[in-house]
mmCIF file of C-alpha atoms and ligand atoms in Angstrom:
data_model
loop_
_atom_site.group_PDB
_atom_site.id
_atom_site.type_symbol
_atom_site.label_atom_id
_atom_site.label_comp_id
_atom_site.label_asym_id
_atom_site.label_seq_id
_atom_site.Cartn_x
_atom_site.Cartn_y
_atom_site.Cartn_z
ATOM 1 C CA UNK Q 1 128.451 38.496 181.162
ATOM 2 C CA UNK Q 2 128.311 41.538 183.427
ATOM 3 C CA UNK Q 3 130.985 43.322 181.495
ATOM 4 C CA UNK Q 4 129.062 43.142 178.244
ATOM 5 C CA UNK Q 5 126.703 45.897 179.341
ATOM 6 C CA UNK Q 6 129.585 48.371 179.464
ATOM 7 C CA UNK Q 7 130.540 47.821 175.868
ATOM 8 C CA UNK Q 8 129.437 50.310 173.254
ATOM 9 C CA UNK Q 9 126.358 49.222 171.348
ATOM 10 C CA UNK Q 10 126.212 48.795 167.605
ATOM 11 C CA UNK Q 11 123.438 47.857 165.224
ATOM 12 C CA UNK Q 12 123.284 47.110 161.535
ATOM 13 C CA UNK Q 13 120.847 45.582 159.116
ATOM 14 C CA UNK Q 14 121.210 43.971 155.722
ATOM 15 C CA UNK Q 15 118.356 43.576 153.289
ATOM 16 C CA UNK Q 16 117.841 39.963 152.216
ATOM 17 C CA UNK Q 17 116.894 41.167 148.750
ATOM 18 C CA UNK Q 18 119.873 39.701 146.916
ATOM 19 C CA UNK Q 19 122.374 36.922 147.397
ATOM 20 C CA UNK Q 20 125.479 37.882 149.356
ATOM 21 C CA UNK Q 21 128.562 38.373 147.224
ATOM 22 C CA UNK Q 22 132.280 38.993 147.470
ATOM 23 C CA UNK Q 23 131.770 42.760 147.670
ATOM 24 C CA UNK Q 24 129.591 42.329 150.774
ATOM 25 C CA UNK Q 25 132.079 39.911 152.244
ATOM 26 C CA UNK Q 26 135.361 41.753 151.649
ATOM 27 C CA UNK Q 27 133.664 45.059 152.452
ATOM 28 C CA UNK Q 28 131.698 45.029 155.707
ATOM 29 C CA UNK Q 29 130.925 41.402 156.520
ATOM 30 C CA UNK Q 30 134.481 40.199 157.003
ATOM 31 C CA UNK Q 31 135.056 42.731 159.776
ATOM 32 C CA UNK Q 32 131.970 41.919 161.783
ATOM 33 C CA UNK Q 33 133.370 38.957 163.735
ATOM 34 C CA UNK Q 34 136.034 41.265 165.225
ATOM 35 C CA UNK Q 35 133.368 43.862 166.025
ATOM 36 C CA UNK Q 36 131.322 41.455 168.114
ATOM 37 C CA UNK Q 37 134.297 41.122 170.441
ATOM 38 C CA UNK Q 38 134.547 44.871 170.870
ATOM 39 C CA UNK Q 39 130.899 45.960 170.879
ATOM 40 C CA UNK Q 40 127.482 44.759 171.928
ATOM 41 C CA UNK Q 41 126.218 43.992 168.461
ATOM 42 C CA UNK Q 42 122.783 43.631 166.964
ATOM 43 C CA UNK Q 43 122.519 42.384 163.389
ATOM 44 C CA UNK Q 44 119.235 41.874 161.658
ATOM 45 C CA UNK Q 45 117.833 40.813 158.318
ATOM 46 C CA UNK Q 46 115.861 43.820 157.159
ATOM 47 C CA UNK Q 47 112.989 41.945 155.546
ATOM 48 C CA UNK Q 48 110.496 44.762 156.200
ATOM 49 C CA UNK Q 49 112.660 47.029 154.076
ATOM 50 C CA UNK Q 50 112.812 44.660 151.114
ATOM 51 C CA UNK Q 51 109.108 44.923 150.274
ATOM 52 C CA UNK Q 52 109.441 48.578 149.290
ATOM 53 C CA UNK Q 53 110.179 46.956 145.940
ATOM 54 C CA UNK Q 54 108.319 43.827 144.804
ATOM 55 C CA UNK Q 55 109.766 40.550 146.030
ATOM 56 C CA UNK Q 56 109.026 36.998 145.116
ATOM 57 C CA UNK Q 57 107.727 35.528 148.420
ATOM 58 C CA UNK Q 58 109.453 32.137 148.158
ATOM 59 C CA UNK Q 59 112.693 33.802 147.166
ATOM 60 C CA UNK Q 60 112.514 36.263 150.066
ATOM 61 C CA UNK Q 61 112.020 33.402 152.504
ATOM 62 C CA UNK Q 62 114.912 31.417 151.036
ATOM 63 C CA UNK Q 63 117.262 34.392 151.044
ATOM 64 C CA UNK Q 64 116.413 35.355 154.606
ATOM 65 C CA UNK Q 65 117.387 31.913 155.894
ATOM 66 C CA UNK Q 66 120.348 31.652 153.564
ATOM 67 C CA UNK Q 67 121.719 34.967 154.742
ATOM 68 C CA UNK Q 68 121.237 34.042 158.352
ATOM 69 C CA UNK Q 69 123.210 30.836 157.694
ATOM 70 C CA UNK Q 70 125.874 32.802 155.808
ATOM 71 C CA UNK Q 71 126.333 35.303 158.624
ATOM 72 C CA UNK Q 72 126.856 32.530 161.112
ATOM 73 C CA UNK Q 73 129.214 30.784 158.682
ATOM 74 C CA UNK Q 74 131.177 34.037 158.309
ATOM 75 C CA UNK Q 75 131.860 33.994 162.023
ATOM 76 C CA UNK Q 76 128.961 35.853 163.604
ATOM 77 C CA UNK Q 77 128.573 33.633 166.622
ATOM 78 C CA UNK Q 78 124.924 33.877 167.749
ATOM 79 C CA UNK Q 79 126.099 33.365 171.326
ATOM 80 C CA UNK Q 80 128.141 36.546 171.124
ATOM 81 C CA UNK Q 81 125.791 38.892 169.280
ATOM 82 C CA UNK Q 82 122.081 39.290 168.687
ATOM 83 C CA UNK Q 83 121.044 37.956 165.283
ATOM 84 C CA UNK Q 84 117.415 38.392 164.336
ATOM 85 C CA UNK Q 85 114.837 38.908 161.634
ATOM 86 C CA UNK Q 86 113.342 42.401 161.585
ATOM 87 C CA UNK Q 87 109.729 41.301 161.069
ATOM 88 C CA UNK Q 88 109.957 39.098 164.185
ATOM 89 C CA UNK Q 89 110.267 42.170 166.375
ATOM 90 C CA UNK Q 90 107.029 44.165 166.053
ATOM 91 C CA UNK Q 91 108.497 47.188 167.835
ATOM 92 C CA UNK Q 92 110.259 48.139 164.569
ATOM 93 C CA UNK Q 93 106.943 48.689 162.805
ATOM 94 C CA UNK Q 94 105.398 50.249 165.884
ATOM 95 C CA UNK Q 95 108.106 52.837 166.422
ATOM 96 C CA UNK Q 96 108.283 53.500 162.680
ATOM 97 C CA UNK Q 97 104.698 54.781 162.740
ATOM 98 C CA UNK Q 98 105.432 57.149 165.597
ATOM 99 C CA UNK Q 99 108.570 58.410 163.876
ATOM 100 C CA UNK Q 100 106.648 58.886 160.621
ATOM 101 C CA UNK Q 101 104.830 61.618 162.498
ATOM 102 C CA UNK Q 102 108.109 63.316 163.426
ATOM 103 C CA UNK Q 103 109.645 63.088 159.962
ATOM 104 C CA UNK Q 104 109.007 65.811 157.426
ATOM 105 C CA UNK Q 105 107.799 65.382 153.882
ATOM 106 C CA UNK Q 106 110.503 67.773 152.723
ATOM 107 C CA UNK Q 107 113.383 65.888 154.284
ATOM 108 C CA UNK Q 108 112.172 62.545 152.913
ATOM 109 C CA UNK Q 109 111.899 64.104 149.449
ATOM 110 C CA UNK Q 110 115.581 64.988 149.566
ATOM 111 C CA UNK Q 111 116.805 61.420 150.125
ATOM 112 C CA UNK Q 112 119.006 60.377 147.212
ATOM 113 C CA UNK Q 113 118.013 56.750 147.539
ATOM 114 C CA UNK Q 114 114.328 57.639 147.241
ATOM 115 C CA UNK Q 115 115.030 59.677 144.127
ATOM 116 C CA UNK Q 116 117.087 56.860 142.597
ATOM 117 C CA UNK Q 117 114.688 54.080 143.461
ATOM 118 C CA UNK Q 118 111.595 55.949 142.350
ATOM 119 C CA UNK Q 119 113.277 56.635 139.016
ATOM 120 C CA UNK Q 120 114.140 52.940 138.708
ATOM 121 C CA UNK Q 121 110.713 51.654 139.794
ATOM 122 C CA UNK Q 122 108.511 54.361 138.302
ATOM 123 C CA UNK Q 123 105.498 52.022 138.278
ATOM 124 C CA UNK Q 124 105.703 51.407 142.028
ATOM 125 C CA UNK Q 125 106.527 54.588 143.910
ATOM 126 C CA UNK Q 126 104.787 53.462 147.079
ATOM 127 C CA UNK Q 127 104.514 55.192 150.442
ATOM 128 C CA UNK Q 128 106.862 52.637 152.030
ATOM 129 C CA UNK Q 129 109.622 53.576 149.641
ATOM 130 C CA UNK Q 130 109.134 57.177 150.681
ATOM 131 C CA UNK Q 131 108.991 56.651 154.455
ATOM 132 C CA UNK Q 132 111.720 53.978 154.513
ATOM 133 C CA UNK Q 133 114.170 56.286 156.365
ATOM 134 C CA UNK Q 134 111.717 56.551 159.291
ATOM 135 C CA UNK Q 135 111.609 52.745 159.541
ATOM 136 C CA UNK Q 136 115.390 52.676 159.418
ATOM 137 C CA UNK Q 137 115.506 55.323 162.155
ATOM 138 C CA UNK Q 138 113.200 53.115 164.241
ATOM 139 C CA UNK Q 139 115.460 50.081 163.612
ATOM 140 C CA UNK Q 140 118.354 52.037 165.006
ATOM 141 C CA UNK Q 141 116.863 54.120 167.823
ATOM 142 C CA UNK Q 142 115.085 51.194 169.489
ATOM 143 C CA UNK Q 143 118.465 49.790 170.569
ATOM 144 C CA UNK Q 144 120.006 53.066 171.828
ATOM 145 C CA UNK Q 145 123.239 52.311 169.933
ATOM 146 C CA UNK Q 146 126.448 54.323 169.963
ATOM 147 C CA UNK Q 147 127.350 53.389 166.393
ATOM 148 C CA UNK Q 148 125.725 52.341 163.153
ATOM 149 C CA UNK Q 149 128.156 50.742 160.712
ATOM 150 C CA UNK Q 150 127.029 51.569 157.206
ATOM 151 C CA UNK Q 151 128.387 51.976 153.740
ATOM 152 C CA UNK Q 152 128.691 55.326 152.019
ATOM 153 C CA UNK Q 153 125.254 54.890 150.383
ATOM 154 C CA UNK Q 154 123.495 54.735 153.769
ATOM 155 C CA UNK Q 155 125.170 57.711 155.427
ATOM 156 C CA UNK Q 156 122.320 60.034 154.524
ATOM 157 C CA UNK Q 157 119.873 57.682 156.254
ATOM 158 C CA UNK Q 158 121.919 57.741 159.450
ATOM 159 C CA UNK Q 159 121.968 61.549 159.223
ATOM 160 C CA UNK Q 160 118.182 61.757 158.985
ATOM 161 C CA UNK Q 161 117.945 59.267 161.867
ATOM 162 C CA UNK Q 162 120.005 61.661 163.960
ATOM 163 C CA UNK Q 163 117.786 64.584 162.930
ATOM 164 C CA UNK Q 164 114.636 62.662 163.873
ATOM 165 C CA UNK Q 165 116.134 61.617 167.228
ATOM 166 C CA UNK Q 166 117.167 65.188 168.031
ATOM 167 C CA UNK Q 167 113.774 66.530 167.030
ATOM 168 C CA UNK Q 168 112.020 64.017 169.272
ATOM 169 C CA UNK Q 169 114.429 64.604 172.174
ATOM 170 C CA UNK Q 170 113.957 68.371 171.907
ATOM 171 C CA UNK Q 171 110.237 67.931 172.487
ATOM 172 C CA UNK Q 172 110.205 65.131 175.067
ATOM 173 C CA UNK Q 173 113.624 65.070 176.742
ATOM 174 C CA UNK Q 174 116.453 62.572 176.281
ATOM 175 C CA UNK Q 175 114.502 59.576 175.007
ATOM 176 C CA UNK Q 176 116.895 58.466 172.269
ATOM 177 C CA UNK Q 177 120.635 58.191 172.181
ATOM 178 C CA UNK Q 178 121.823 59.998 169.051
ATOM 179 C CA UNK Q 179 124.114 57.529 167.255
ATOM 180 C CA UNK Q 180 127.154 58.122 165.090
ATOM 181 C CA UNK Q 181 127.655 56.541 161.693
ATOM 182 C CA UNK Q 182 130.597 54.143 161.772
ATOM 183 C CA UNK Q 183 132.453 53.965 158.515
ATOM 184 C CA UNK Q 184 134.857 51.026 158.557
ATOM 185 C CA UNK Q 185 138.524 52.010 158.355
ATOM 186 C CA UNK Q 186 139.363 49.086 156.128
ATOM 187 C CA UNK Q 187 136.369 49.101 153.817
ATOM 188 C CA UNK Q 188 137.465 47.434 150.613
ATOM 189 C CA UNK Q 189 135.446 48.689 147.664
ATOM 190 C CA UNK Q 190 135.275 45.709 145.342
ATOM 191 C CA UNK Q 191 134.518 46.398 141.704
ATOM 192 C CA UNK Q 192 132.796 44.259 139.087
ATOM 193 C CA UNK Q 193 135.091 41.686 137.455
ATOM 194 C CA UNK Q 194 133.909 42.457 133.961
ATOM 195 C CA UNK Q 195 133.205 46.175 134.340
ATOM 196 C CA UNK Q 196 135.757 47.442 136.881
ATOM 197 C CA UNK Q 197 134.450 51.005 136.733
ATOM 198 C CA UNK Q 198 131.269 49.861 138.550
ATOM 199 C CA UNK Q 199 130.897 48.433 142.026
ATOM 200 C CA UNK Q 200 130.462 44.653 142.204
ATOM 201 C CA UNK Q 201 126.723 44.126 142.210
ATOM 202 C CA UNK Q 202 124.210 41.310 141.993
ATOM 203 C CA UNK Q 203 122.550 43.162 139.115
ATOM 204 C CA UNK Q 204 125.608 42.369 136.957
ATOM 205 C CA UNK Q 205 125.998 38.657 137.795
ATOM 206 C CA UNK Q 206 128.824 37.901 135.343
ATOM 207 C CA UNK Q 207 131.124 40.319 137.151
ATOM 208 C CA UNK Q 208 129.914 39.275 140.567
ATOM 209 C CA UNK Q 209 131.078 36.343 142.707
ATOM 210 C CA UNK Q 210 128.418 35.049 145.066
ATOM 211 C CA UNK Q 211 129.241 33.554 148.451
ATOM 212 C CA UNK Q 212 127.320 30.370 147.647
ATOM 213 C CA UNK Q 213 128.757 29.920 144.178
ATOM 214 C CA UNK Q 214 130.455 26.720 143.004
ATOM 215 C CA UNK Q 215 134.283 26.808 142.704
ATOM 216 C CA UNK Q 216 134.222 26.136 138.951
ATOM 217 C CA UNK Q 217 131.908 29.100 138.379
ATOM 218 C CA UNK Q 218 134.103 31.324 140.518
ATOM 219 C CA UNK Q 219 137.196 30.256 138.561
ATOM 220 C CA UNK Q 220 135.448 30.921 135.247
ATOM 221 C CA UNK Q 221 134.520 34.449 136.329
ATOM 222 C CA UNK Q 222 138.060 35.247 137.444
ATOM 223 C CA UNK Q 223 139.625 33.813 134.292
ATOM 224 C CA UNK Q 224 137.325 36.045 132.257
ATOM 225 C CA UNK Q 225 137.905 39.099 134.435
ATOM 226 C CA UNK Q 226 138.599 42.240 132.458
ATOM 227 C CA UNK Q 227 142.205 43.342 132.723
ATOM 228 C CA UNK Q 228 143.470 46.469 131.133
ATOM 229 C CA UNK Q 229 144.409 47.194 127.590
ATOM 230 C CA UNK Q 230 147.612 49.010 128.494
ATOM 231 C CA UNK Q 231 150.787 47.748 126.874
ATOM 232 C CA UNK Q 232 152.898 47.001 129.934
ATOM 233 C CA UNK Q 233 150.722 44.003 130.938
ATOM 234 C CA UNK Q 234 152.161 43.836 134.404
ATOM 235 C CA UNK Q 235 150.542 43.378 137.774
ATOM 236 C CA UNK Q 236 150.761 46.895 139.179
ATOM 237 C CA UNK Q 237 148.358 48.715 141.477
ATOM 238 C CA UNK Q 238 147.196 51.899 139.715
ATOM 239 C CA UNK Q 239 143.422 52.281 140.062
ATOM 240 C CA UNK Q 240 143.062 55.192 137.635
ATOM 241 C CA UNK Q 241 145.068 53.710 134.751
ATOM 242 C CA UNK Q 242 144.509 50.022 135.473
ATOM 243 C CA UNK Q 243 141.142 49.605 137.192
ATOM 244 C CA UNK Q 244 140.697 45.915 136.319
ATOM 245 C CA UNK Q 245 144.120 44.754 137.481
ATOM 246 C CA UNK Q 246 144.002 46.999 140.546
ATOM 247 C CA UNK Q 247 140.668 45.511 141.535
ATOM 248 C CA UNK Q 248 142.119 42.005 141.268
ATOM 249 C CA UNK Q 249 145.128 43.053 143.331
ATOM 250 C CA UNK Q 250 142.805 44.443 145.957
ATOM 251 C CA UNK Q 251 140.786 41.219 146.025
ATOM 252 C CA UNK Q 252 143.880 39.045 146.234
ATOM 253 C CA UNK Q 253 145.390 41.222 148.962
ATOM 254 C CA UNK Q 254 142.175 41.086 150.997
ATOM 255 C CA UNK Q 255 141.927 37.311 150.642
ATOM 256 C CA UNK Q 256 145.565 36.586 151.508
ATOM 257 C CA UNK Q 257 146.321 39.405 153.941
ATOM 258 C CA UNK Q 258 149.225 40.545 151.743
ATOM 259 C CA UNK Q 259 149.988 44.173 150.954
ATOM 260 C CA UNK Q 260 149.630 45.535 147.405
ATOM 261 C CA UNK Q 261 153.434 45.710 147.120
ATOM 262 C CA UNK Q 262 153.784 42.089 148.138
ATOM 263 C CA UNK Q 263 151.234 41.086 145.509
ATOM 264 C CA UNK Q 264 153.065 43.097 142.839
ATOM 265 C CA UNK Q 265 156.333 41.418 143.771
ATOM 266 C CA UNK Q 266 154.785 37.947 143.813
ATOM 267 C CA UNK Q 267 153.554 38.298 140.225
ATOM 268 C CA UNK Q 268 156.406 40.404 138.940
ATOM 269 C CA UNK Q 269 157.076 39.589 135.290
ATOM 270 C CA UNK Q 270 154.325 36.974 135.100
ATOM 271 C CA UNK Q 271 151.596 38.684 133.087
ATOM 272 C CA UNK Q 272 147.871 38.356 133.616
ATOM 273 C CA UNK Q 273 147.504 34.741 132.485
ATOM 274 C CA UNK Q 274 148.964 33.453 135.730
ATOM 275 C CA UNK Q 275 147.602 36.184 137.963
ATOM 276 C CA UNK Q 276 143.885 35.816 137.239
ATOM 277 C CA UNK Q 277 143.547 32.112 138.112
ATOM 278 C CA UNK Q 278 145.685 32.692 141.222
ATOM 279 C CA UNK Q 279 143.197 35.295 142.424
ATOM 280 C CA UNK Q 280 140.361 32.907 141.579
ATOM 281 C CA UNK Q 281 141.946 30.126 143.605
ATOM 282 C CA UNK Q 282 142.556 32.375 146.588
ATOM 283 C CA UNK Q 283 138.893 33.372 146.579
ATOM 284 C CA UNK Q 284 137.671 29.806 146.091
ATOM 285 C CA UNK Q 285 139.678 28.813 149.170
ATOM 286 C CA UNK Q 286 138.510 31.830 151.167
ATOM 287 C CA UNK Q 287 134.864 31.111 150.416
ATOM 288 C CA UNK Q 288 134.953 27.320 150.602
ATOM 289 C CA UNK Q 289 134.639 26.937 154.398
ATOM 290 C CA UNK Q 290 131.947 29.617 154.493
ATOM 291 C CA UNK Q 291 129.888 27.979 151.761
ATOM 292 C CA UNK Q 292 130.238 24.518 153.254
ATOM 293 C CA UNK Q 293 129.304 25.680 156.731
ATOM 294 C CA UNK Q 294 126.336 27.719 155.460
ATOM 295 C CA UNK Q 295 125.079 24.713 153.496
ATOM 296 C CA UNK Q 296 125.410 22.513 156.526
ATOM 297 C CA UNK Q 297 123.479 25.020 158.649
ATOM 298 C CA UNK Q 298 120.736 25.280 156.028
ATOM 299 C CA UNK Q 299 120.029 21.584 156.397
ATOM 300 C CA UNK Q 300 119.668 22.107 160.151
ATOM 301 C CA UNK Q 301 116.420 24.060 160.248
ATOM 302 C CA UNK Q 302 115.925 23.382 163.946
ATOM 303 C CA UNK Q 303 119.189 25.094 164.749
ATOM 304 C CA UNK Q 304 118.462 28.099 162.532
ATOM 305 C CA UNK Q 305 115.047 28.440 164.129
ATOM 306 C CA UNK Q 306 116.569 28.337 167.582
ATOM 307 C CA UNK Q 307 118.976 31.117 166.567
ATOM 308 C CA UNK Q 308 116.391 33.510 165.192
ATOM 309 C CA UNK Q 309 113.934 32.832 167.993
ATOM 310 C CA UNK Q 310 116.516 33.514 170.676
ATOM 311 C CA UNK Q 311 117.642 36.613 168.754
ATOM 312 C CA UNK Q 312 114.098 37.942 168.460
ATOM 313 C CA UNK Q 313 113.543 37.419 172.159
ATOM 314 C CA UNK Q 314 116.615 39.404 173.150
ATOM 315 C CA UNK Q 315 115.883 42.118 170.606
ATOM 316 C CA UNK Q 316 112.238 42.320 171.693
ATOM 317 C CA UNK Q 317 113.231 42.927 175.272
ATOM 318 C CA UNK Q 318 115.516 45.869 174.513
ATOM 319 C CA UNK Q 319 113.297 47.319 171.783
ATOM 320 C CA UNK Q 320 110.161 47.242 173.911
ATOM 321 C CA UNK Q 321 111.860 49.161 176.689
ATOM 322 C CA UNK Q 322 112.441 52.047 174.275
ATOM 323 C CA UNK Q 323 109.019 51.707 172.686
ATOM 324 C CA UNK Q 324 107.248 51.886 176.074
ATOM 325 C CA UNK Q 325 109.160 55.047 176.895
ATOM 326 C CA UNK Q 326 108.172 56.610 173.578
ATOM 327 C CA UNK Q 327 104.494 55.655 173.929
ATOM 328 C CA UNK Q 328 104.445 57.169 177.386
ATOM 329 C CA UNK Q 329 106.127 60.381 176.262
ATOM 330 C CA UNK Q 330 103.715 61.000 173.397
ATOM 331 C CA UNK Q 331 100.744 60.451 175.714
ATOM 332 C CA UNK Q 332 99.391 56.985 174.908
ATOM 333 C CA UNK Q 333 97.574 55.307 177.808
ATOM 334 C CA UNK Q 334 99.558 52.292 179.034
ATOM 335 C CA UNK Q 335 97.801 48.988 178.560
HETATM 336 N N1 LIG P 1 118.896 50.482 154.626
HETATM 337 C C1 LIG P 1 119.987 49.573 154.787
HETATM 338 C C2 LIG P 1 120.452 49.104 153.410
HETATM 339 O O1 LIG P 1 119.704 49.153 152.465
HETATM 340 C C3 LIG P 1 119.592 48.392 155.607
HETATM 341 C C4 LIG P 1 119.135 48.812 156.957
HETATM 342 C C5 LIG P 1 117.854 48.837 157.383
HETATM 343 C C6 LIG P 1 119.958 49.269 158.034
HETATM 344 N N2 LIG P 1 117.810 49.270 158.662
HETATM 345 C C7 LIG P 1 119.058 49.555 159.101
HETATM 346 C C8 LIG P 1 121.332 49.472 158.196
HETATM 347 C C9 LIG P 1 119.529 50.043 160.313
HETATM 348 C C10 LIG P 1 121.796 49.957 159.427
HETATM 349 C C11 LIG P 1 120.887 50.249 160.483
HETATM 350 O O2 LIG P 1 121.585 48.671 153.288
#
């Protein structure tokens, strides 16, 4: 495809440190299939990043493959984008070291995620946790992308990536393209089903619906979803007064493509008893084909292997071009 080279380039990574859930899906993931039509996309499983906190090795391996299968099942066609595993492309680690030397102690100390994570894992404040933004900058800059789609929580890391790129370019000339963060226009922010003031998160599994979960478990979670203790008991979108119901409306709207007003009208006068299982069913049906396809792919190890090998090969090629340039600029003797 000659034309493909003229498309804007985009890269994003997801850490295989937890099982994918509805928040991941209705937030970023659902929009990726459309993006691969518009951009030259690279998506990778950021396994190098996960070991900044302790991981169970067998679990990490399982999740990496499961997420790869889930991405494909969600519509990321490996023929149309580059899907790979970060640790398969050594240039990430290699460029990260170089960038470590162009990243300042002070700026790393200011990263909110470092402050949060070191408070949470006080017994394991390792150097990787601290220099993580330099690895993330390497992940990005290797591919000379125009955009980096990220959630709000990663914006600061894209900012520091830009600072590092500019600093390097100011010394050595235009080596790196300086990318823009890409914040999705339609980024649904899905809240926990049993604590709607917090974001849906794998750390609160009862309020979280996982992509691979069985329909009966999904239904149970929706039936138990917290609604609001106001007296009107009607399905009305009002996030401040009715966070639980509004979250369910948002989920139902995202799953069915209906507007909030249409959802309100559909359940007008029906109370929560009817509404909650209806949302559950809509989600069960949305996730069913994804789960079934992911499970099918997981039994086809040969296929999955062929996908990540081909992805690593394509990624390697592009990444090494940038790495060679960097090595040359800093004065390493070419092998
Ligand atoms: N740090 C990101 C996260 O925790 C994952 C990530 C790693 C990433 N490298 C990246 C995202 C490069 C975008 C681009 O969610």
